[in-house]
XYZ file of C-alpha atoms in Angstrom:
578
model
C -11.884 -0.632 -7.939
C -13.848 -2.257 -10.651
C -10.661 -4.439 -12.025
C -10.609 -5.631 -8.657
C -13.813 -6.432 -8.255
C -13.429 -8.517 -11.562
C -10.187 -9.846 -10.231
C -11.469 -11.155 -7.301
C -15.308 -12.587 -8.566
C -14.518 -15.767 -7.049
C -13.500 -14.386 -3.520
C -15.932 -13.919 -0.106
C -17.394 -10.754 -0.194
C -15.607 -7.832 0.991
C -11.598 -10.239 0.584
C -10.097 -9.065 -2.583
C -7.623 -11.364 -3.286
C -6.488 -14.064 -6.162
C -5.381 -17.406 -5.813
C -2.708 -18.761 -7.629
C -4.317 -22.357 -6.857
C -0.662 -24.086 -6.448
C -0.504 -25.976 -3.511
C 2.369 -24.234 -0.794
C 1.653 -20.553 -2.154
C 0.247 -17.408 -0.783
C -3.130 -15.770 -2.033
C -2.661 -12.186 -3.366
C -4.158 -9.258 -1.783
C -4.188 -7.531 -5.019
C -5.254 -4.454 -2.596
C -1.160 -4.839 -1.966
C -2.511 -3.781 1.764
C -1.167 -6.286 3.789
C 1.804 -5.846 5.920
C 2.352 -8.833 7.501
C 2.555 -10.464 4.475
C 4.843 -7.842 2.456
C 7.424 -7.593 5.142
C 7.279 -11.001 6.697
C 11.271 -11.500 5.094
C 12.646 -8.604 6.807
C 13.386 -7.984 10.814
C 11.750 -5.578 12.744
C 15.125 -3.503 12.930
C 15.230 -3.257 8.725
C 11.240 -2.158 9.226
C 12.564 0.758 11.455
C 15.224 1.441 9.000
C 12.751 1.651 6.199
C 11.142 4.050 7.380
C 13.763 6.245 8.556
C 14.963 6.606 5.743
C 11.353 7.301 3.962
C 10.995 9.935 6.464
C 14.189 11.259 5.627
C 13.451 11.334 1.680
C 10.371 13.117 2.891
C 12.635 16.847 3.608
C 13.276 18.143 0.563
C 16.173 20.429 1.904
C 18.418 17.558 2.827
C 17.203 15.654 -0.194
C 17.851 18.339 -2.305
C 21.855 18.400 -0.699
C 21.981 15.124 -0.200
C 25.418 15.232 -1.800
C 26.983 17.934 -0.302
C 25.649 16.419 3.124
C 26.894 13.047 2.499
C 30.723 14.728 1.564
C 30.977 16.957 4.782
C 29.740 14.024 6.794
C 31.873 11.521 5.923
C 34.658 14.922 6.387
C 33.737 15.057 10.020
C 33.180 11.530 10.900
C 36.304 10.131 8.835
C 35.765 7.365 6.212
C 35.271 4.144 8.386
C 32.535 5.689 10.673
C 30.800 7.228 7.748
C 30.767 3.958 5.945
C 29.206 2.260 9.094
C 26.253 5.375 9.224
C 25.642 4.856 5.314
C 25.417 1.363 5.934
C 23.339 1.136 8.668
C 20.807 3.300 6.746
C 20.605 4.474 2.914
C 23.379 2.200 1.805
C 21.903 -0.663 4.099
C 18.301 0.440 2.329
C 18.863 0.246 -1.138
C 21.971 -1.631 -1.931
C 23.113 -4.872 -0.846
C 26.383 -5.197 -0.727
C 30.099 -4.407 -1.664
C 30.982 -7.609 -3.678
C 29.764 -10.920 -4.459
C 30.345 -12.644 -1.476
C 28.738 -9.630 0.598
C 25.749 -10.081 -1.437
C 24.835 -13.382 -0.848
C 23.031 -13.421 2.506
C 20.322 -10.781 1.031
C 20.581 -12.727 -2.530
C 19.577 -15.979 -0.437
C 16.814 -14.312 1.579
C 15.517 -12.959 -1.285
C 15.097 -16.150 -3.079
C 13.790 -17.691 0.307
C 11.023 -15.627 0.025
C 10.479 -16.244 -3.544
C 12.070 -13.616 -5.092
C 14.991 -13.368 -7.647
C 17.655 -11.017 -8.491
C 18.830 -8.938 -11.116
C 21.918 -7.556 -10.418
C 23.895 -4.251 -10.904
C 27.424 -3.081 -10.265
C 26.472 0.420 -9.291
C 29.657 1.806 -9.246
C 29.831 5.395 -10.715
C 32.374 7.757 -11.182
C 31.510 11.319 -8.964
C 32.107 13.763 -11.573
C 31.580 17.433 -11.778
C 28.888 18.756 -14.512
C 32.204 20.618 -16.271
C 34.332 17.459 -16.586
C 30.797 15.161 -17.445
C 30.294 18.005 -20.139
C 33.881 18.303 -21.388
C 34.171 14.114 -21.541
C 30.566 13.853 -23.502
C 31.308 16.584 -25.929
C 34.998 15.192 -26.549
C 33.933 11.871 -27.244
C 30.611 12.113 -29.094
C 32.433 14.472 -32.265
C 34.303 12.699 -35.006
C 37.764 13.435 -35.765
C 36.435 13.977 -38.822
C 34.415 17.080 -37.422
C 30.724 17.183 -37.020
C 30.226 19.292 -40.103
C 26.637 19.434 -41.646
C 25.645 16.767 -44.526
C 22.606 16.561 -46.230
C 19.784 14.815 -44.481
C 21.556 15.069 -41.567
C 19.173 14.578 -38.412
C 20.014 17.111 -35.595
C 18.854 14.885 -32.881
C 21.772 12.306 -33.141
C 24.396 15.218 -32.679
C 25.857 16.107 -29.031
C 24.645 19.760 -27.939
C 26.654 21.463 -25.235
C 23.632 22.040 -22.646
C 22.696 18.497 -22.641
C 25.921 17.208 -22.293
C 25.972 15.824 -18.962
C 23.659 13.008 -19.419
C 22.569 12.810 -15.452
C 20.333 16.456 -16.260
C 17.019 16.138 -15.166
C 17.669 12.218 -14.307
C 17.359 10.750 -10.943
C 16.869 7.037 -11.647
C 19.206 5.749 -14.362
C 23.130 4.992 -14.218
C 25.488 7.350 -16.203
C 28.400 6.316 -18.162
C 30.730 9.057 -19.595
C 33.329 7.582 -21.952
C 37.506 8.552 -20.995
C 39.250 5.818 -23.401
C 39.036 2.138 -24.381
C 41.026 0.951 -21.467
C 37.939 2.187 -19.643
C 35.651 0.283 -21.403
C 37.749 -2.526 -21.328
C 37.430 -2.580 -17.443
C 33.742 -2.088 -17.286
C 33.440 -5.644 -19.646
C 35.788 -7.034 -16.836
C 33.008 -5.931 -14.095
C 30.218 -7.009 -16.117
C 31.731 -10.117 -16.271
C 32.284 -10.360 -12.497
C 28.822 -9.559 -12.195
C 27.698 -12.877 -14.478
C 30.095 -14.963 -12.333
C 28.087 -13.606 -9.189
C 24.592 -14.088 -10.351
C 25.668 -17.814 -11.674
C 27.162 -19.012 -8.629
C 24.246 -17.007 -6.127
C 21.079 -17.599 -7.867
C 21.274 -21.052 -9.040
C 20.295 -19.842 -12.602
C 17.049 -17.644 -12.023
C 19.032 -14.449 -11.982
C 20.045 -11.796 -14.493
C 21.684 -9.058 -15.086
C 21.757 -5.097 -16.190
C 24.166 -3.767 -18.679
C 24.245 -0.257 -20.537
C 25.668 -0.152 -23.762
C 26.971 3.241 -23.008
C 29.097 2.148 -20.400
C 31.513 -0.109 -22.979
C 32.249 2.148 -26.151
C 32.873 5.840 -27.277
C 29.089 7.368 -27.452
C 29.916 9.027 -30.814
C 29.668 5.493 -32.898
C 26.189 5.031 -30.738
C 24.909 8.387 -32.230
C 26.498 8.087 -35.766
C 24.664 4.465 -35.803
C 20.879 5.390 -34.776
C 21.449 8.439 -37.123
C 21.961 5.917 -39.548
C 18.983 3.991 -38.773
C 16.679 6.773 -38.643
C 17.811 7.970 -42.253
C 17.847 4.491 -43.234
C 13.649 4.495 -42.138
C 13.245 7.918 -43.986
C 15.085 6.475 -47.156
C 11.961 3.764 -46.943
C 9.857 5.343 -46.625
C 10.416 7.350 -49.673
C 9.852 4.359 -51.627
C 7.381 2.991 -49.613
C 4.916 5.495 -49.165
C 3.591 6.321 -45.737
C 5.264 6.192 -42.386
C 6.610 3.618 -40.180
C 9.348 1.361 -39.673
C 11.380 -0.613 -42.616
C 9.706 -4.247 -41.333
C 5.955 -2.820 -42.067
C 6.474 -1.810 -45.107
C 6.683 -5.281 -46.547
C 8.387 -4.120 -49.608
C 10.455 -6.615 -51.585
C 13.644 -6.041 -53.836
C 11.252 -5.889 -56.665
C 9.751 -3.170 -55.629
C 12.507 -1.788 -55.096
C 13.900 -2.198 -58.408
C 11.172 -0.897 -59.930
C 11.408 2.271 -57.700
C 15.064 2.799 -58.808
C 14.427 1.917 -62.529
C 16.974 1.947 -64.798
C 19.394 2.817 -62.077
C 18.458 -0.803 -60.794
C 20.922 -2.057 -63.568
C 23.917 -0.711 -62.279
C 26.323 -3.040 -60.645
C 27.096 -0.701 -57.691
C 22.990 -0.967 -57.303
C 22.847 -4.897 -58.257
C 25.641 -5.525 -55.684
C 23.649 -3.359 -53.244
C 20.661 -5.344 -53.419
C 22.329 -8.313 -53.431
C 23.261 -7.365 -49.420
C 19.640 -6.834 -48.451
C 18.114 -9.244 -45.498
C 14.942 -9.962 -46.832
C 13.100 -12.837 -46.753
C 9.075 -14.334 -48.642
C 7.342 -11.352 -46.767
C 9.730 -8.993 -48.196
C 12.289 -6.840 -47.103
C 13.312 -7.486 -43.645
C 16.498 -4.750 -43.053
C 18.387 -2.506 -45.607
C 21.920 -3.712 -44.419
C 23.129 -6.793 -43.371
C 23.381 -6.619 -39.776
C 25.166 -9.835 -39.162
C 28.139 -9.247 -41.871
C 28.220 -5.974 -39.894
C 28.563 -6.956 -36.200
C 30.752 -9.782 -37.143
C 33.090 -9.080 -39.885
C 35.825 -5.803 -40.228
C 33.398 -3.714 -42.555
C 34.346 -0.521 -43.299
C 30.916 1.232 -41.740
C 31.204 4.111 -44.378
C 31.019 1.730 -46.768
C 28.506 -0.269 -45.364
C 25.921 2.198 -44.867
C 25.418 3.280 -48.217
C 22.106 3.617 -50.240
C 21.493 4.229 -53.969
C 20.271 8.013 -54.837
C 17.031 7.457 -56.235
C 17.559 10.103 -58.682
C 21.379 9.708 -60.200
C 21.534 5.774 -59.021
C 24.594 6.984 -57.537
C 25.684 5.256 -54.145
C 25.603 8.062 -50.741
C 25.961 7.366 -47.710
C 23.890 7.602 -44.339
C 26.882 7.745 -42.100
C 28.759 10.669 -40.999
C 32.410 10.628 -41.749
C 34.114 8.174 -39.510
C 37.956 7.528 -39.206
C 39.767 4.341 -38.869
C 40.507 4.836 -35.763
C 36.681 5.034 -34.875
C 35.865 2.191 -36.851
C 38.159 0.144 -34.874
C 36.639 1.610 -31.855
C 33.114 0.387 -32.841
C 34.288 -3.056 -33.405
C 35.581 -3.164 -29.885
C 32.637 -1.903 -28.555
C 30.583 -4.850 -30.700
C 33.242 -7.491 -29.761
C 32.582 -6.418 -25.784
C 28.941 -6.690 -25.595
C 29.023 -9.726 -27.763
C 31.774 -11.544 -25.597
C 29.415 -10.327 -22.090
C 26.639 -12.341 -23.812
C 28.566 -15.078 -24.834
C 29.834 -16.040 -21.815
C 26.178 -15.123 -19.889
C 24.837 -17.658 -22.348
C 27.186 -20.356 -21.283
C 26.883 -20.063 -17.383
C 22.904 -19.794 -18.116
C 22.788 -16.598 -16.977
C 20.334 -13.497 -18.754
C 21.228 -10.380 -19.767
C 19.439 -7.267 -19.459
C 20.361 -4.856 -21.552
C 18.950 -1.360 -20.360
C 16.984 1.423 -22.476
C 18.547 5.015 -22.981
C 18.389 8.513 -24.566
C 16.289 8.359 -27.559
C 19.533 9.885 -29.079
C 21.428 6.599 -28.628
C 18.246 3.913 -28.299
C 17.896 2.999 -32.461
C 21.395 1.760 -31.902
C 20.997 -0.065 -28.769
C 17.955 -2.037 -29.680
C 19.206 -2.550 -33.165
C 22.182 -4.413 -31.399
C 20.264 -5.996 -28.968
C 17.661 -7.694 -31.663
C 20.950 -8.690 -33.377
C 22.450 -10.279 -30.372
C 18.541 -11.731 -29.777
C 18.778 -13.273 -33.323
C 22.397 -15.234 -32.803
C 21.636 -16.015 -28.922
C 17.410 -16.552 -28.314
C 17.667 -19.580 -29.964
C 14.842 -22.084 -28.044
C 15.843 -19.881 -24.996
C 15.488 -16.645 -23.474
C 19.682 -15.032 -23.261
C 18.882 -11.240 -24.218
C 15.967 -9.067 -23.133
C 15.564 -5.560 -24.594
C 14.366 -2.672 -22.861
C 11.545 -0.236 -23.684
C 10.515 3.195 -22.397
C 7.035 3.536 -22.711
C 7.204 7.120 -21.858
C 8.282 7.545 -25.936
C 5.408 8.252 -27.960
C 6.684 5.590 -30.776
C 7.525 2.599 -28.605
C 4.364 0.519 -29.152
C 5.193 1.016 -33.013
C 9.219 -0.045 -32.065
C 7.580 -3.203 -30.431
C 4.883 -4.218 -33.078
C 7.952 -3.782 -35.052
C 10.766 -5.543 -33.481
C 7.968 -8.762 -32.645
C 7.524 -9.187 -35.836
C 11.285 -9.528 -36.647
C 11.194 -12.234 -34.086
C 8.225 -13.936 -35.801
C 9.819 -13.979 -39.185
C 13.743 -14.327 -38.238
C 12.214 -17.225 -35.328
C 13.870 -16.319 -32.385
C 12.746 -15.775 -28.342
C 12.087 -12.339 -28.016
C 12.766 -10.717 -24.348
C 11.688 -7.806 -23.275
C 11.477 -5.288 -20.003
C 8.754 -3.087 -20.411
C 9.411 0.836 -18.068
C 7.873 3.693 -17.839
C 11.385 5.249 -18.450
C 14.025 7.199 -16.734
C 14.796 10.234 -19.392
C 11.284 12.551 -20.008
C 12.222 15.750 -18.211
C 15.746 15.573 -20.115
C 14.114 14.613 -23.903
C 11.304 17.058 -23.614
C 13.716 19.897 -22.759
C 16.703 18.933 -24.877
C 13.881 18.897 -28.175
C 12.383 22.189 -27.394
C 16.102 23.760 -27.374
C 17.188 21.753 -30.113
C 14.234 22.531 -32.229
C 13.087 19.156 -33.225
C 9.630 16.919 -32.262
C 9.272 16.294 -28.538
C 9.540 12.136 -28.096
C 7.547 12.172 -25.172
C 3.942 11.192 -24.152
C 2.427 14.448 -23.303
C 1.339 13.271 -20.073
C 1.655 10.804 -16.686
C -2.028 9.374 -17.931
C -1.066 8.986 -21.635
C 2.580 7.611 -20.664
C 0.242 5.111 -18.633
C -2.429 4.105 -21.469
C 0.924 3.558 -23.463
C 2.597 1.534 -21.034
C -0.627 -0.466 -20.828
C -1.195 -0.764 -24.693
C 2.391 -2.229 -25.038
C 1.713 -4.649 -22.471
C -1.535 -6.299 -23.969
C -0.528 -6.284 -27.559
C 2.504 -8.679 -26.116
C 0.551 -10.762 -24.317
C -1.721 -11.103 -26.899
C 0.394 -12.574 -28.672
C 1.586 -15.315 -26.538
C -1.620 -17.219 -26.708
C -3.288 -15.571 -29.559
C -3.605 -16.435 -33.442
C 0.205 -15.487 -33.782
C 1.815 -17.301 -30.787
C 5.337 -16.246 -29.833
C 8.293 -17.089 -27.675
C 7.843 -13.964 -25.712
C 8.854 -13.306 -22.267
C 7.938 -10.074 -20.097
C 9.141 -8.433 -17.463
C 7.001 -5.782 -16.181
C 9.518 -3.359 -14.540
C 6.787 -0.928 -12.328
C 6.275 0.618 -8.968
C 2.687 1.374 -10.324
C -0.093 -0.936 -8.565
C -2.915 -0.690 -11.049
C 0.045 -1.344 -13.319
C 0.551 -4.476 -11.652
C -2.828 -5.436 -11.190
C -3.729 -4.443 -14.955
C -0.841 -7.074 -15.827
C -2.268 -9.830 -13.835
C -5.886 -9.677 -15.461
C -4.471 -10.050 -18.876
C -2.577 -12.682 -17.908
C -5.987 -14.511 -16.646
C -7.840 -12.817 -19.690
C -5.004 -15.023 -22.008
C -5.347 -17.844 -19.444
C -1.021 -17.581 -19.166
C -0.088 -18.706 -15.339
C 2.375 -17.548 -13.443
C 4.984 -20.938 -13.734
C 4.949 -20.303 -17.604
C 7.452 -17.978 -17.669
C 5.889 -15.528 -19.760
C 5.290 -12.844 -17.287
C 7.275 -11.464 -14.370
C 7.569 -8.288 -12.394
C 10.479 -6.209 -11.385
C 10.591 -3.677 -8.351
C 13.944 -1.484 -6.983
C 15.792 -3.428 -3.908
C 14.531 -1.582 -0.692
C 11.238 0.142 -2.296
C 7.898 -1.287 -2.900
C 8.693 -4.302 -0.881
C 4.267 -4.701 0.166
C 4.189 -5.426 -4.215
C 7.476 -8.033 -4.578
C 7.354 -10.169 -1.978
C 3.281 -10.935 -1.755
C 3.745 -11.825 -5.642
C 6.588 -14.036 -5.542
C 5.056 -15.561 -2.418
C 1.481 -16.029 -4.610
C 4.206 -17.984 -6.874
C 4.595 -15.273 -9.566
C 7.446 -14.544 -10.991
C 8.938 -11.677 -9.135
C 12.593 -9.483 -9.696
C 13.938 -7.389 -7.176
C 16.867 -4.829 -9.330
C 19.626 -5.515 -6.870
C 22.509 -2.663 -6.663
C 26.152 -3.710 -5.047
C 29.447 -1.990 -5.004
C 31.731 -0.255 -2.509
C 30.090 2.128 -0.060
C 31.969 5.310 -1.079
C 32.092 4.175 -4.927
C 28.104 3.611 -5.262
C 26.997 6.988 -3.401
C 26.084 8.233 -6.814
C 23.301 6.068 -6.961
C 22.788 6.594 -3.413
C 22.315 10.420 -4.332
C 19.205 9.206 -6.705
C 17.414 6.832 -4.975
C 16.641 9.357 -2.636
C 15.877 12.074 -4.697
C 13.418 9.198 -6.402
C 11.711 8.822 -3.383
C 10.975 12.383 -3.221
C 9.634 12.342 -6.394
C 7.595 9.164 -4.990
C 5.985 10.770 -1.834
C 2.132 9.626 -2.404
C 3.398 6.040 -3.345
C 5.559 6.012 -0.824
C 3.050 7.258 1.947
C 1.329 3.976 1.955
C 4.463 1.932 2.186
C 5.430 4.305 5.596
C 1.909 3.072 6.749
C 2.204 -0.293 6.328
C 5.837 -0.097 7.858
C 4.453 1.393 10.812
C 1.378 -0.840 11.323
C 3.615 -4.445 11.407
C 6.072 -2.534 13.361
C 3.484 -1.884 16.328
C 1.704 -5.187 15.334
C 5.102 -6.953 16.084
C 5.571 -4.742 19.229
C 2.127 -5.942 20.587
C 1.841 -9.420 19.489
C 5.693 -9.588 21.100
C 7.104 -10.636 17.876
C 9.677 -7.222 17.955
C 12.712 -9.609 17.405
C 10.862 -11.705 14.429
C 13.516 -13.820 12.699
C 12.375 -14.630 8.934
C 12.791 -17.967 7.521
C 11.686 -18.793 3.834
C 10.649 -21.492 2.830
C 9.057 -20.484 -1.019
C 10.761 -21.382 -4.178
C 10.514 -18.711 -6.566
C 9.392 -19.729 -10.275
């Protein structure tokens, strides 16, 4: 109550709101309280449907078997009936269509009411924990076996129990690798999905890919190992803890660490490859030569031993075959980005198991660096859930300071805990996670000033923001900073991201207020996307006390449109979203 008392200083007594002082926009109820105004783009029939379908998240026995229900329906009513039900409820709730074309009336709406899109090709394979388990396992183990090495970190190696990837998660996608060819068709779909938001949002959309979803999950786990034992090899000759960039270290030092192994040419032609730049050493390997060029990666990763000056290496064996595989899976993600950076379209490119993350964001600063040139392409994603993350971005902004390029980021709470904080206690190594819901919070909110302290601060940035939360004091905490910085809502800086069908009474008053607001927009086939279908509603369970307000405000325009004889409202926008 007391950061809306300072956010709304300037109000009448007793109105807590914020204007955004552009002529043709909304004031915020930063009380996110009012339902006329948070449901004024929807029709009194997709308010009933709303909350049907909260009430129906509400019984944990048929959320609970919400897939076994959904399979013997659609047994006794027969595909095409089923498909109408699911449509006229949880598929019409929280996904918005089968293809592109489909997609467009809600797409348009949206944007009517000054919201934009992000969209998602939910599609999802419905597969059995036994075959998720026996597809993980197969294709996270070398050919080479998985054999122990020295300084070998457990956490970057598959483990049986934790094999299915979806254990314990209710609100992220799942990819489990079969072959190339597989990957090869989820590029193709990605790529559909850049051709929809181009030609539907008139360049103010993006869009979500996982990194998981276009190459063998093996390479993913060989390559964060190799990060993380990169780090530790730093910090051995930098003292201390942290990440390679704070150490500010130059080759210098580092010859006179190595000392009269710093003579040998397998040592001089190893230093010789290091990115560093007048602050000092910026990355052990060069990243570039290695996401561009054929390099063998077993002789890429390689460090001198700071004993025998001998070279060893920090990857796990690897076979040609699996080299070739994780050039494929670099040439995908880098052709998906290509082409979203010539139809001026954004990619998001989503956060995942802390076993595969250092290799995701390592790749996804890389593609920053060749693509966030003057211009926002790539955004990163971080889970603030992870104890380090704040550390990960001080880290990773600073490589955007020194290399000079845009740095993009959506900022989560995070999709993974339950599974991280179980899968470490049975593995045996440090738990990743914030030890509670408060600390996970402070975290999230820690993250979120350092960045936006640095947009108008003594070290200004090219930073942009999303901040991807159901949370309202999130949201409101968000919004002072951005008056405590003095950054407005048309600067691009800032913008806010909600789920398609939930949280609608925190979008649509803040993209009507003329801030820049995201809805995460699933499509696919009805039968093909009821994986994601299954979730949603077993995340609404989970959301019962947020979700209790939004069935109250449902109900309250619903009876004031009944009264005021407004029960067959049509909405018409007329905002234009930032």
């Amino acid at each position: 109550m007391a950061l809306l008392r300072r956010l709304a200083v300037n109000a009448p007594r007793g109105i807590r709101v914020l204007s955004t002082s552009s002529q043709g926009k909304d004031d915020l109820d930063l009380t996110f309280s009012n339902p006329k105004d948070a449901f004024k783009s929807k029709k009194t029939s997709e308010l009933i449907r709303a909350y049907f379908v909260y009430q129906i998240c509400s019984i944990n026995w048929i959320v609970e078997n919400n897939d076994m229900l959904m399979k013997r329906l659609r047994q006794v009513v027969g595909q095409r009936l089923f498909e109408m039900i699911m449509k006229a409820t949880f598929y019409g709730q929280f996904v918005a269509g089968e293809d592109q074309n489909k997609i467009r009336p809600t797409i348009e709406r949206l944007r009517s009411f000054g919201v934009k899109s992000i969209l998602d090709y939910s599609v999802e394979e419905d597969l059995s924990q036994e075959e998720a388990e026996k597809r993980e396992v197969s294709a996270s183990i070398s050919v080479c076996g998985d054999t122990a090495e020295e300084g070998q970190l457990k956490q970057y190696h598959v483990e049986q129990r934790f094999a299915d990837r979806r254990y314990k998660v209710t609100s992220a996608r799942t990819y489990f690798y079969l072959n190339e060819a597989s990957c090869e068709k989820n590029m193709e779909a990605f790529l559909k999905s850049i051709d929809a938001v181009a030609g539907i949002t008139e360049s103010t959309g993006l869009m979500a890919v996982k990194l998981t979803a276009l190459g063998r999950p093996q390479l993913l786990l060989q390559l964060s190992e190799v990060i993380m034992r990169a780090r530790n090899y730093m910090q051995q000759i930098a003292g201390g803890t942290g990440n390679v960039l704070t150490h500010h270290k130059t080759i210098e030092d580092f010859q006179r660490y190595l000392g009269e192994h710093s003579s040998k040419p397998e040592v001089q032609d190893f230093m010789k490859k290091i990115t560093s730049d007048k602050e000092g050493i910026v990355h052990l390997f060069p990243w570039s030569n290695i996401l561009d060029k054929d390099m063998n990666l077993s002789d890429s990763f390689r460090v001198p031993d700071p004993k025998t000056g001998q070279m060893r290496r920090l990857i796990s064996q690897i076979s040609p075959k699996e080299e070739e595989m994780f050039r494929n899976m670099l040439r995908r993600i880098n052709h998906i980005i290509q082409v979203a950076a010539e139809a001026d379209v954004r990619i998001m490119i989503d956060a995942e198991q802390t076993y595969f993350q250092p290799a995701i964001s390592r790749i996804c600063l890389e593609m920053m660096r060749r693509y966030n040139k003057g211009r926002f392409v790539v955004f990163n994603t971080y889970q603030t859930y992870l104890k380090n993350t704040y550390n990960e971005i001080v880290t990773d902004l600073e490589q955007a300071e020194r290399q000079n390029f845009f740095w993009g980021a959506k900022l989560v709470r995070g999709a993974y805990i339950e599974q991280e904080r179980a899968r470490a206690a049975a593995m045996g190594y440090e738990d990743p996670s914030c030890e509670s819901v408060e600390a996970t919070t402070a975290s999230f909110h820690k993250c979120l000033k350092e960045i936006l302290g640095r947009v108008k601060g003594d070290r200004q940035q090219n930073l942009g923001i999303m901040v991807a939360s159901h949370n309202e004091d999130t949201i409101r905490y968000a919004i002072q900073l951005m008056r405590d910085y003095n950054i407005q809502p048309d600067e691009k800086v800032v913008c806010f991201g909600q789920l398609l069908g939930m949280c609608d009474h925190i979008t649509f008053p803040l993209g009507q207020a003329g801030y820049s607001a995201y809805k995460y927009v699933p499509y696919g086939p009805v039968l093909e996307v009821l994986p994601y279908l299954s979730r949603r509603a077993n995340e609404n369970r989970g959301f019962l006390v947020k979700i209790k307000k939004e069935k109250g405000l449902l109900l309250k325009e619903i009876f004031r449109r009944i009264v005021t004889g407004k029960a067959f409202y049509k909405p018409v926008g007329n905002y234009t979203p930032v």
